[in-house]
Coordinates of C-alpha atoms and ligand atoms in Angstrom, one line a residue:
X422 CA 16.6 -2.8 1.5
X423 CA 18.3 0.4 2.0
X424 CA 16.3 3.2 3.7
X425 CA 17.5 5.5 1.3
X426 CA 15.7 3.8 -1.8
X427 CA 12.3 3.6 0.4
X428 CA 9.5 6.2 -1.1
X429 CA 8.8 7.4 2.5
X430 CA 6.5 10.1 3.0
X431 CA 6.0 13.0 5.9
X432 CA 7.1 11.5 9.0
X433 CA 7.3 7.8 7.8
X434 CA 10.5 6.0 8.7
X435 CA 11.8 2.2 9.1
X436 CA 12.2 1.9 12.9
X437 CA 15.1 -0.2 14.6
X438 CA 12.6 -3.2 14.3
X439 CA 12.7 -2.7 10.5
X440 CA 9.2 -2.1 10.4
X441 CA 7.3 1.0 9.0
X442 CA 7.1 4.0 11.1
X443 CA 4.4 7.0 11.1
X444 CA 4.0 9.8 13.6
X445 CA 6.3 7.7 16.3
X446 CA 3.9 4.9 15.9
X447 CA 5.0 1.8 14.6
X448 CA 3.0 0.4 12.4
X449 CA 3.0 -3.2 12.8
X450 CA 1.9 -2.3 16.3
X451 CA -0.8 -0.3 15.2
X452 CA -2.4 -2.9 12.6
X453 CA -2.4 -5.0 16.0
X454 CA -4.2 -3.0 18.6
X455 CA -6.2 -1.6 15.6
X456 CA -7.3 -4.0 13.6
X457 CA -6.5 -4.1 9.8
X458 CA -7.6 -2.5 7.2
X459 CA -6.6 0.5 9.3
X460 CA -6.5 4.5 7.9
X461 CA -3.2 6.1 9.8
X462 CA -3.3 9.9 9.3
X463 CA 0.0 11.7 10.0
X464 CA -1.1 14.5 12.0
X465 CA 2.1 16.1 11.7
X466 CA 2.4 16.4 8.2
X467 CA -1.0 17.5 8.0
X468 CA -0.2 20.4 10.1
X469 CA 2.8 21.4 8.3
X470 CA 1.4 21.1 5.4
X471 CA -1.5 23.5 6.0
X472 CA 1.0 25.9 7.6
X473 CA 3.6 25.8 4.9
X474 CA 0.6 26.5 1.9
X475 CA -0.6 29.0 3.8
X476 CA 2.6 31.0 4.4
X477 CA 3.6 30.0 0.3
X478 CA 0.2 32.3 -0.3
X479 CA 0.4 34.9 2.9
X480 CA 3.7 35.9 2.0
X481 CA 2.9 36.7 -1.9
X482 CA -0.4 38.2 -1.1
X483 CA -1.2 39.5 2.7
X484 CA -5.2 38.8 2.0
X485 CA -5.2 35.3 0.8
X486 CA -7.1 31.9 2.5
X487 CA -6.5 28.6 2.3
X488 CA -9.6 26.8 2.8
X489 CA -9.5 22.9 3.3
X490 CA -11.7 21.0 0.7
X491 CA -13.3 18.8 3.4
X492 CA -14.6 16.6 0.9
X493 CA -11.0 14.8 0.7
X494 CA -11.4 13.9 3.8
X495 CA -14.5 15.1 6.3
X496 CA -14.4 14.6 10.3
X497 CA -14.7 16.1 13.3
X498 CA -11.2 15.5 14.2
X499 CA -10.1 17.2 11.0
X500 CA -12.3 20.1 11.2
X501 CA -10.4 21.0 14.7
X502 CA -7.2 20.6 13.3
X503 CA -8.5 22.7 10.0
X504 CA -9.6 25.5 12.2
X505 CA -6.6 25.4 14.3
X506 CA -4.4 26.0 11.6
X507 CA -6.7 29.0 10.6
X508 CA -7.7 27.9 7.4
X509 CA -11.4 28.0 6.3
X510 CA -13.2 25.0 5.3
X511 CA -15.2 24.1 2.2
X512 CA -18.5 22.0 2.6
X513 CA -20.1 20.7 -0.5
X514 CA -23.1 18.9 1.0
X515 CA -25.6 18.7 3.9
X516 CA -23.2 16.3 5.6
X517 CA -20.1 17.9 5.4
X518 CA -21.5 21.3 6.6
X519 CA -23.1 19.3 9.7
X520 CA -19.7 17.5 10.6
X521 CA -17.7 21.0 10.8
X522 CA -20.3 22.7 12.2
X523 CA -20.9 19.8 15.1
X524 CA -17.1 19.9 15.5
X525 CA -17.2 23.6 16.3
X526 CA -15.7 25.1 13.2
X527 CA -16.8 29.2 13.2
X528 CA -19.4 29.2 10.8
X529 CA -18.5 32.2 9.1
X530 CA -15.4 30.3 7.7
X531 CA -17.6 27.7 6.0
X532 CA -17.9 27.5 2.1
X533 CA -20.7 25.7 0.9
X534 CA -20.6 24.4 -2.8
X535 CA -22.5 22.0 -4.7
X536 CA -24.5 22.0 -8.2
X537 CA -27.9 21.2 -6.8
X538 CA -28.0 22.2 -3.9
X539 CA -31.7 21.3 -2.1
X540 CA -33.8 24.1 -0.5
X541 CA -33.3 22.5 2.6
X542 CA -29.4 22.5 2.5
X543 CA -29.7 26.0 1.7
X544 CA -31.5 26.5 4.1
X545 CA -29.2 25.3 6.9
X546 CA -26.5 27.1 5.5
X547 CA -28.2 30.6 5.4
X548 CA -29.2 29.7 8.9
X549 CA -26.4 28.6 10.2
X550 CA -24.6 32.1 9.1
X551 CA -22.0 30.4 6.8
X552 CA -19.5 32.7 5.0
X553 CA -20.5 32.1 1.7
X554 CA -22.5 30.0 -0.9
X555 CA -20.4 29.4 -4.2
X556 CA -23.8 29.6 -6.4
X557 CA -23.7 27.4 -9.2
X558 CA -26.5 27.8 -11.3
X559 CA -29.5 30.6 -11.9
X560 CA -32.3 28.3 -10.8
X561 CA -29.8 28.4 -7.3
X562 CA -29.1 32.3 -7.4
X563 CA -33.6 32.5 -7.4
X564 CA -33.9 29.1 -4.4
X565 CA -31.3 30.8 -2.2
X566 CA -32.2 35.1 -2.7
X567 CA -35.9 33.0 -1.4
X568 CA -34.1 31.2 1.4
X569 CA -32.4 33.9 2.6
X570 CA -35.2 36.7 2.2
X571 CA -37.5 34.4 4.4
X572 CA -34.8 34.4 6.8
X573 CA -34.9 38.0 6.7
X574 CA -31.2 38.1 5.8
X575 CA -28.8 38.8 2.9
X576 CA -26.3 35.7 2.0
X577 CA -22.7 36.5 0.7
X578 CA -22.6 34.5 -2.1
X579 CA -19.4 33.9 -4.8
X580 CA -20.1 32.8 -8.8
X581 CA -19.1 29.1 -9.7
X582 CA -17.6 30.2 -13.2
X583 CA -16.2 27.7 -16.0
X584 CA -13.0 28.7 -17.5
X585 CA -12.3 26.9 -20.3
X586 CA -9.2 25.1 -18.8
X587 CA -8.2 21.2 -19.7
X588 CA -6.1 19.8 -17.6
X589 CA -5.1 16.4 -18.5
X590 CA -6.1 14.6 -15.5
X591 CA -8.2 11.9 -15.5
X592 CA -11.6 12.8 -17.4
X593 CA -14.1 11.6 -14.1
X594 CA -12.0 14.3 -12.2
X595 CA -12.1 17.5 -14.5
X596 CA -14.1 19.7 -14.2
X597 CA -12.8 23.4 -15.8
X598 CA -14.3 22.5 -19.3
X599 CA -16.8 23.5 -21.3
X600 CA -18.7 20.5 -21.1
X601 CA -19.4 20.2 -17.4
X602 CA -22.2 20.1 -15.8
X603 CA -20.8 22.7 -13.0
X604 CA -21.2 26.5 -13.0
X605 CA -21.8 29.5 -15.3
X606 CA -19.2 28.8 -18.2
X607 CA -17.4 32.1 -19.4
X608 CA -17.7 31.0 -23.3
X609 CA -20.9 31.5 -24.5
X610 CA -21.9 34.4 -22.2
X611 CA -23.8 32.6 -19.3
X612 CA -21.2 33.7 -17.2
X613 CA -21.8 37.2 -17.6
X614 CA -26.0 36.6 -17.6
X615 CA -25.0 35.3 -14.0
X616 CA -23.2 38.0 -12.7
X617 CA -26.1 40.3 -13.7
X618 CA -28.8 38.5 -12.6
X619 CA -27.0 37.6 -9.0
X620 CA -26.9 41.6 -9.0
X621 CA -30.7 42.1 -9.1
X622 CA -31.3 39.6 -6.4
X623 CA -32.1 41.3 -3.1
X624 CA -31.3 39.0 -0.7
X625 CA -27.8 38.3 -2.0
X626 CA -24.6 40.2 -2.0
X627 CA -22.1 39.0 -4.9
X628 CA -18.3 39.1 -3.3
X629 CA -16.8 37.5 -5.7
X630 CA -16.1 34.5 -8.6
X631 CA -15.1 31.4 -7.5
X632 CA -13.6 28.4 -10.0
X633 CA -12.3 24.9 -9.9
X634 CA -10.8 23.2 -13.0
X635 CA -9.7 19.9 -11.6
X636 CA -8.0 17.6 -9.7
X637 CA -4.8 16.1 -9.1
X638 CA -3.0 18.8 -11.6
X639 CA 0.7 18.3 -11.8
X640 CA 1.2 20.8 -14.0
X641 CA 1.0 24.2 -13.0
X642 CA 0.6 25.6 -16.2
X643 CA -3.1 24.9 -16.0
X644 CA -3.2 26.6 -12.8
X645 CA -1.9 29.9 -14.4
X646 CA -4.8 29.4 -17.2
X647 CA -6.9 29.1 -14.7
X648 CA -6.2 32.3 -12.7
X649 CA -5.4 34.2 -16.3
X650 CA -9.6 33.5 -17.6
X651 CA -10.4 34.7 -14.4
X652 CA -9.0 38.1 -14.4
X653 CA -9.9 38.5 -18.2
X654 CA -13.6 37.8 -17.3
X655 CA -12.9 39.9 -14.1
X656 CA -11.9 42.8 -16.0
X657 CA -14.8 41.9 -18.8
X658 CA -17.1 42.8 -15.6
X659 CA -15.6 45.7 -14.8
X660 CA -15.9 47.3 -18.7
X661 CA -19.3 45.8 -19.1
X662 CA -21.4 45.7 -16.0
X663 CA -19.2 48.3 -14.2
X664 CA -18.7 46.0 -10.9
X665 CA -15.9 45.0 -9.3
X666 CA -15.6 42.4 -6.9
X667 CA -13.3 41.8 -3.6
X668 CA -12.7 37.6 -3.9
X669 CA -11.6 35.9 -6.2
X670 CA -11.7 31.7 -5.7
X671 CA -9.6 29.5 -7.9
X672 CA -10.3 26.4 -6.4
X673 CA -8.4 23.3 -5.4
X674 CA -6.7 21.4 -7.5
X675 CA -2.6 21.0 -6.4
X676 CA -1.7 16.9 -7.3
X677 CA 0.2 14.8 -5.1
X678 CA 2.7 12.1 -4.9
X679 CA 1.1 8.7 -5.2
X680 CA 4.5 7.2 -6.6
X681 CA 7.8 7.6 -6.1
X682 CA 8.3 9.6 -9.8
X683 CA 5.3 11.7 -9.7
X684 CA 6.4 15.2 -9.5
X685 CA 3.7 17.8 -8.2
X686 CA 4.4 21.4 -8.7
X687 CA 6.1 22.5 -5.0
X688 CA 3.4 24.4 -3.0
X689 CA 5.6 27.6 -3.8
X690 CA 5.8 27.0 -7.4
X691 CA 2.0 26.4 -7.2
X692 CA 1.7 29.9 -5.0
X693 CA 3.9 31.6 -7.9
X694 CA 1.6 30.5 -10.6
X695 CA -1.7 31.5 -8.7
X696 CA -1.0 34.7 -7.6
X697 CA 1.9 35.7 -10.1
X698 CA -0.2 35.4 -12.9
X699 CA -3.2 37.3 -10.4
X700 CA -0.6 40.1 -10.0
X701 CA 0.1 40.2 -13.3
X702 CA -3.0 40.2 -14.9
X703 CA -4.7 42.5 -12.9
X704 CA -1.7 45.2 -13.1
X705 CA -2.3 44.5 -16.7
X706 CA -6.4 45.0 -17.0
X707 CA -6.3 47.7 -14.4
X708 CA -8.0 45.9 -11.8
X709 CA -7.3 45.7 -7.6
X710 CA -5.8 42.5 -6.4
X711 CA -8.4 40.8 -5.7
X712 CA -8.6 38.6 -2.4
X713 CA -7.4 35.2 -3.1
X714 CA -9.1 31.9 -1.9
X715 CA -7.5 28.8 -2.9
X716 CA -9.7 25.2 -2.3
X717 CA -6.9 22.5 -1.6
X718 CA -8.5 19.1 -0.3
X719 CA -5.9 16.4 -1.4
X720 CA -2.7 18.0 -1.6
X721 CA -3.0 19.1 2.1
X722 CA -4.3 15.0 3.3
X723 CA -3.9 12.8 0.4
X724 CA 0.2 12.0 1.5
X725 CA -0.3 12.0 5.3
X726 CA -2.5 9.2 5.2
X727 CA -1.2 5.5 4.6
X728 CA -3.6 2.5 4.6
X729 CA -2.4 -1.0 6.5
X730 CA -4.1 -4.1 5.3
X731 CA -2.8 -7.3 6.8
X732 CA -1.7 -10.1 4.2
X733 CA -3.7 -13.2 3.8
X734 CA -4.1 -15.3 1.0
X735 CA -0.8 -15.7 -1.2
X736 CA -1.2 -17.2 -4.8
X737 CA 1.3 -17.8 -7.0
X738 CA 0.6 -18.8 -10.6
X739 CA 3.9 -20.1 -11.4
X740 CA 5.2 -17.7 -15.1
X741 CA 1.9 -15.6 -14.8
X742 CA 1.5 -13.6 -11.8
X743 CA 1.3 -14.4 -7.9
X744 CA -1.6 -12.4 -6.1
X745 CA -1.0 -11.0 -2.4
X746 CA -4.5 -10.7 -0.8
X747 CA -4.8 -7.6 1.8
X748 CA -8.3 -7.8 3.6
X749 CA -9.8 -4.6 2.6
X750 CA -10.3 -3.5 -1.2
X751 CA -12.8 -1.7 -3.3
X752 CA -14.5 -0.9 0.0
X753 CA -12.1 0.9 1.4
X754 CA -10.5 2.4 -1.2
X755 CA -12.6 2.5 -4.6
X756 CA -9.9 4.8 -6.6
X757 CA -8.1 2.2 -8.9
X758 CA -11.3 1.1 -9.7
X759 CA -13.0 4.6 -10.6
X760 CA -10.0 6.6 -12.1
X761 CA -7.7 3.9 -12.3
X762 CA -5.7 5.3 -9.7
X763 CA -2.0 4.0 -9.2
X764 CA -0.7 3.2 -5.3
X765 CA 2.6 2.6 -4.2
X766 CA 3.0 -0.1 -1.0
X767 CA 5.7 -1.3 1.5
X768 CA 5.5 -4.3 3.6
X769 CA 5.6 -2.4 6.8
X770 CA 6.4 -6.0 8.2
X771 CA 9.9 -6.3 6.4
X772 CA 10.7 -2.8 5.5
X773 CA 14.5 -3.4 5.6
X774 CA 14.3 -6.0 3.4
X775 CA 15.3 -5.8 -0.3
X776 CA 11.8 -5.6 -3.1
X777 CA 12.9 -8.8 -4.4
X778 CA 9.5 -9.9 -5.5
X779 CA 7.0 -8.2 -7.9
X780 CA 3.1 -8.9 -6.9
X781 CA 0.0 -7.6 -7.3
X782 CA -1.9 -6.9 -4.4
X783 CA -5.5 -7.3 -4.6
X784 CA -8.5 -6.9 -2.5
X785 CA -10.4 -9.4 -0.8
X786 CA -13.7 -8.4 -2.8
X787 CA -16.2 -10.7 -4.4
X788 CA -14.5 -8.9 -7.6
X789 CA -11.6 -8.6 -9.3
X790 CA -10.7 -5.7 -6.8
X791 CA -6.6 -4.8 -7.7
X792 CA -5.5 -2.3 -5.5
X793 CA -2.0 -2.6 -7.0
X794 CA -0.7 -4.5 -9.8
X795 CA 3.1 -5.6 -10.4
X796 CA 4.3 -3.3 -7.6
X797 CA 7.8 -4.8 -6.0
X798 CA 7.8 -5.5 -2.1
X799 CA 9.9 -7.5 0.1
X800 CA 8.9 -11.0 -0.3
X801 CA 5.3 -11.3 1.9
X802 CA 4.0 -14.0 4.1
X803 CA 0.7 -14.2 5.4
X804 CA 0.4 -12.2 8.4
X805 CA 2.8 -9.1 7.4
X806 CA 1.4 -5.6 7.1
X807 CA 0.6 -4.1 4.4
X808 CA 1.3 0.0 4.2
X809 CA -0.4 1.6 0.6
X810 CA 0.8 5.4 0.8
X811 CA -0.9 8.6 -0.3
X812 CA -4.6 7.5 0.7
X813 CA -5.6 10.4 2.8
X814 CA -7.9 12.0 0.4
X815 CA -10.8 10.6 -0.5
X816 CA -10.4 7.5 0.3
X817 CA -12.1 7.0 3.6
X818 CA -14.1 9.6 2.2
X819 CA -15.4 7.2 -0.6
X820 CA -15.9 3.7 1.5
X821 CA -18.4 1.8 1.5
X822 CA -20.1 -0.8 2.7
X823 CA -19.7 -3.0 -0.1
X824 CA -19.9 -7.2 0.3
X825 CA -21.3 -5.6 3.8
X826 CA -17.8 -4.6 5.1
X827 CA -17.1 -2.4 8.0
X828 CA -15.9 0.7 6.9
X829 CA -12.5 0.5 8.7
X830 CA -10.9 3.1 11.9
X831 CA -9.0 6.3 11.6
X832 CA -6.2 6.9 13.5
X833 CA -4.0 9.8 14.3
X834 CA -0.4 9.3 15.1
X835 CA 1.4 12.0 16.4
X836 CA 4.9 11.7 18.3
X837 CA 4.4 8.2 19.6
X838 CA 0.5 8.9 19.9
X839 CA -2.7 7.4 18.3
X840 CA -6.1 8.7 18.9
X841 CA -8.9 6.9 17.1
X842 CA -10.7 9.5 15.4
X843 CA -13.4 7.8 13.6
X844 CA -13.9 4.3 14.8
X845 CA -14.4 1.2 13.0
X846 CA -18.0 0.1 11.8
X847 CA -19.1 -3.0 13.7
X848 CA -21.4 -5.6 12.4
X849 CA -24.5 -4.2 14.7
X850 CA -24.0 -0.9 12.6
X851 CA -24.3 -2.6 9.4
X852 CA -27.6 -3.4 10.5
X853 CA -28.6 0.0 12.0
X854 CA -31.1 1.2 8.8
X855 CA -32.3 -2.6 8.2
X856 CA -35.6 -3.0 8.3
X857 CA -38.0 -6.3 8.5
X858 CA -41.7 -5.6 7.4
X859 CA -44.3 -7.9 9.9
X860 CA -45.1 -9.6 7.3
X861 CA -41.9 -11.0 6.3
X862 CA -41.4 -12.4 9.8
X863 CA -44.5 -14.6 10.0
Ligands
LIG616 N1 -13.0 23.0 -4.7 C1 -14.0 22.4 -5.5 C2 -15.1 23.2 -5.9 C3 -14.0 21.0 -5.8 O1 -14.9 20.5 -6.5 C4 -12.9 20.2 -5.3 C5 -12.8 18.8 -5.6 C6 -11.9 20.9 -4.6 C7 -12.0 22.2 -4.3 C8 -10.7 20.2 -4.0 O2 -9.9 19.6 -5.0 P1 -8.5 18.9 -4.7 O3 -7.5 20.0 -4.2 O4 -8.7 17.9 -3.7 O5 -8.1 18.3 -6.0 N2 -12.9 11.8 -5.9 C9 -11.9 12.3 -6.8 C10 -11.6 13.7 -6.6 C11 -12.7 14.6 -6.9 C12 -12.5 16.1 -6.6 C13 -13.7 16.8 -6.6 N3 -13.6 18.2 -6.3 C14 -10.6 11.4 -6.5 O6 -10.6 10.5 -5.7 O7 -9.6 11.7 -7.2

């Protein structure tokens, strides 16, 4: 196999060895001192990837944040590297607030979203003096102006709002129609009830409309729909309520490459559409430019992370199909199964070799748990090392626990380095909320 035909991603290269390569680190090398299934996060790539979408946004609009969806990927580690980078972060639960805010992450740079949230949640947001709550709902506008009054303190909240945008990615991960279950939808008016009603709460000061209308978009057409509902119900605001407001939030959203013919928008044609058609439709409706917040979770992880699985069982049903069993799965990586996800591999083992043979590679689940099907790699043996690309985004973020498997490490390579930065489950932690009654024990 020709390096040049390798789908290689970030800093991902075949070393002299012929093996696959990721921040310096070779990964054959890693999968040994590691232990396999093993999440490699390319701390390089992560970085330049924040940098280059926030300077594709700074330099079309001066007041514009990028603010790291954390749900594609929450640690500690990331939320250093998140507010290194000067990007805000977006929490969406209890959890995810507690792991930036435990990692140090200012506090005034948090986002919290979430379509129920719990009094108690609320609560340690308002407390904790996050930036603002993205308010979903009215029965959440009344829990939190409560929270925060109590607190003797007013909460700077944004408007989840529902433009009417259908972008065709898979259904389980839209969220920008009218039948959703998230925000005040602009059709029908509830939008505009919310905006009014947020106003007459005392504890809470309205800065702006926040919206998110799906995930892994490749087209940035609906990205431009997005933005363009905004602005109209922006300027409906204006005419009607006679409030204008200084953010405007359009979510995450940007796709990624999972294979080699995927084609994402580039992060400055994704930049052109957002504010472009901001710019535009403001000069057009008479309205300020509007401070932009954009939510990107996968398209600044899902590509710098790469999951190695070392090969086991090898069955070949001679004129059918031969099976290549790596020794994680649904566990560690629950996509194909959910959204019917597509991967793309190499045998890290072998990666100058040609793709002479097409496989499926499946889990080692006590299911039929594909993580690839007919994919061509360079003819495996048991032992080699698996690389699957593009699983930085929620993929560790979804494990599980499943058949009672460890969730596996996180590493992150970085010129020749690799830092653990979450570390492997171990069987004692599997058992760390069991429980045995005295009367079972007799
Ligand atoms: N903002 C909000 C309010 C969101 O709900 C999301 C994702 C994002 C930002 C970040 O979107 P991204 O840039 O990552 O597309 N588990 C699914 C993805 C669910 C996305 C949920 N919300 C998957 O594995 O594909």
């Amino acid at each position: 196999m020709k390096e040049e035909s390798v789908f290689l991603l970030g800093t991902q290269r075949v070393n002299s060895a012929g093996h696959l390569e990721i921040g310096g680190c070779d990964t054959v090398q890693l999968a040994e001192e590691h232990g396999t299934p093993l999440y490699v996060m390319d701390e390089a790539h992560i970085r330049a990837t924040m940098r280059a979408m926030r300077e594709a946004f700074r330099r079309r609009h001066a007041e514009s944040e990028v603010i790291y969806a954390s749900k594609a990927f929450p640690c500690m580690a990331m939320s250093r590297i998140v507010a290194q980078e000067g990007l805000m972060l977006d929490a969406a639960s209890a959890g995810e607030l507690f792991t930036a805010l435990r990692a140090d992450f200012p506090a005034e740079r948090i986002v919290f979203h979430g379509n129920n949230k719990s009094r108690d949640e609320l609560d340690m947001a308002v407390r904790a003096g996050i930036g603002r709550v993205v308010v979903d709902n009215e029965a959440e506008l009344d829990l939190l102006d409560e929270v925060a009054g109590a607190l003797d303190t007013t909460q700077k909240i944004m408007l989840r709002l529902t433009p009417a945008v259908d972008p065709h990615t898979h259904r389980y991960i839209q969220t920008g129609r009218v039948d959703t279950k998230f925000g005040f939808n602009i059709e029908g008016g509830g939008a505009l009830r919310g905006v009014q009603k947020a106003l007459t709460n005392q504890n809470l000061e309205v800065t702006g409309l926040s919206c998110h209308i799906g995930s892994q978009i490749l087209d940035a057409d609906f990205f431009t729909m997005g933005a363009r509902l905004m602005c109209e119900f922006l300027a409906q605001v204006k005419t009607e309520l006679g409030v204008t407001f200084p953010d405007l939030d359009l979510g995450g959203g940007l796709g990624i490459r999972y294979l080699p013919e995927d084609a994402p928008p580039s992060l400055d044609d994704y930049a052109e559409a957002v504010v472009g058609t901001v710019r535009d439709c403001c000069a057009k409706l008479g309205l300020e430019m509007p401070r932009l917040h954009i939510e990107p979770g996968r398209s600044l992880v899902g590509e710098a992370g790469t999951t190695l699985y070392r090969v086991g069982s090898i069955k070949r049903i001679p004129g059918v199909r031969t099976y290549v069993a790596a020794d994680g799965g649904i566990s560690d990586n629950p996509r194909p199964a959910l959204y019917e996800a597509r991967y793309h591999a190499i045998n890290a083992s072998r990666a100058t070799e040609e793709e002479l043979e097409t496989v499926t590679i499946s889990g080692k689940h006590c299911e039929t748990d594909t993580l690839i099907e007919d994919i061509a790699l360079a003819p495996a043996q048991t032992g080699d090392v698996l690389a699957v690309q593009s699983t930085g985004a929620y993929n560790h973020a979804m494990s599980s626990n499943y058949n009672r498997f460890r969730r596996p490490a996180v590493v992150l390579v970085n010129e020749g380095r690799a830092d653990t930065i979450v570390e492997r489950e171990t069987l004692q932690d599997l058992l760390s909320h069991d429980l045995v009654p005295g009367r079972l024990r007799a």
